[in-house]
């Protein structure tokens, strides 16, 4: 059961903590039992486990059912979607079904360290103004063996950016890139409800963090609280470093990809406009600049001859520092331009 510690509701009075674990599954029979057992082994047990299955074709439902039978004291609420929703919409539906005042997200294939929920509760209790918290994680491979690095290092969440988050500059970090991995995310339910529905095109973790950081703040926990599994079948995985990975990103980040990303941020700007931001708030202008930068990156791929000038001007303005990953993003863009030129020559 959950501890009796009271956790302040966002913008409200303190209430006894209740914890919902929000998990989505899809063909997860291979790993989901180990993940469920790691949740059951928490030093601070959740009040409910809410699972949305996206029409798995394997034995996921049977595995979850067997787990529920072994743990009759844990409320397991398993529901199979009537149609395939995809990861983000599936998480949205699960979030709507959660009843606890803290919602802790879970992927089907990771492993939680025993103290995860206890540390999440402690962090919320110590930060009454925080809407969400997220942590670092250890990396494991398909077989559960350790992989070099951590979740934070793999998504490029540097010590300087962690310090910025701690000092209340989380938006500055999120304008550059997403550092919040859903598998390590927990949100006050009252604040999570305000982010619904998730906008199309967005991954739920990035959208939640950005929307909540715009009106409040999140807390990053440097301590690893999960074992994050890296494998070929993940829908969304951690970033990898190196030339081969940069080339893979360049192939992925086509002009159409950039245009979709710009549209996502325009949608986010419109959504924030309905949230009553102060006229002097700098965020709308920053989002406009972010969109302009992404659209110029799309133009580099469509008009390769313009790429050197566009890239140089973006570097001089500091766009790659403020709205991208610095020189690494510039290298990816140059690779993408070269790939676009090569594709034209081979038509």
PDB file of C-alpha atoms in Angstrom, residues 199 211 214-215 265-279 281 283-284 287-288:
ATOM      1  CA  UNK A 199      -1.857  16.987 -29.695  1.00  0.00           C
ATOM      2  CA  UNK A 211       2.949  22.234 -21.599  1.00  0.00           C
ATOM      3  CA  UNK A 214       5.212  26.653 -19.663  1.00  0.00           C
ATOM      4  CA  UNK A 215       2.991  27.245 -16.640  1.00  0.00           C
ATOM      5  CA  UNK A 265       5.485  23.507 -32.481  1.00  0.00           C
ATOM      6  CA  UNK A 266       2.983  25.789 -34.198  1.00  0.00           C
ATOM      7  CA  UNK A 267       0.215  23.623 -32.769  1.00  0.00           C
ATOM      8  CA  UNK A 268       1.810  23.832 -29.353  1.00  0.00           C
ATOM      9  CA  UNK A 269       1.987  27.624 -29.629  1.00  0.00           C
ATOM     10  CA  UNK A 270      -1.726  27.773 -30.468  1.00  0.00           C
ATOM     11  CA  UNK A 271      -2.521  25.482 -27.551  1.00  0.00           C
ATOM     12  CA  UNK A 272      -0.531  27.662 -25.155  1.00  0.00           C
ATOM     13  CA  UNK A 273      -2.332  30.755 -26.428  1.00  0.00           C
ATOM     14  CA  UNK A 274      -5.513  29.332 -24.906  1.00  0.00           C
ATOM     15  CA  UNK A 275      -3.794  28.959 -21.525  1.00  0.00           C
ATOM     16  CA  UNK A 276      -3.670  32.655 -20.689  1.00  0.00           C
ATOM     17  CA  UNK A 277       0.030  33.384 -21.014  1.00  0.00           C
ATOM     18  CA  UNK A 278       0.928  36.916 -20.015  1.00  0.00           C
ATOM     19  CA  UNK A 279       1.376  39.370 -22.927  1.00  0.00           C
ATOM     20  CA  UNK A 281       5.726  36.108 -21.745  1.00  0.00           C
ATOM     21  CA  UNK A 283       7.664  31.873 -24.891  1.00  0.00           C
ATOM     22  CA  UNK A 284       5.427  32.592 -27.947  1.00  0.00           C
ATOM     23  CA  UNK A 287       8.385  29.193 -30.331  1.00  0.00           C
ATOM     24  CA  UNK A 288       8.073  31.359 -33.440  1.00  0.00           C
TER      25      UNK A 288
END
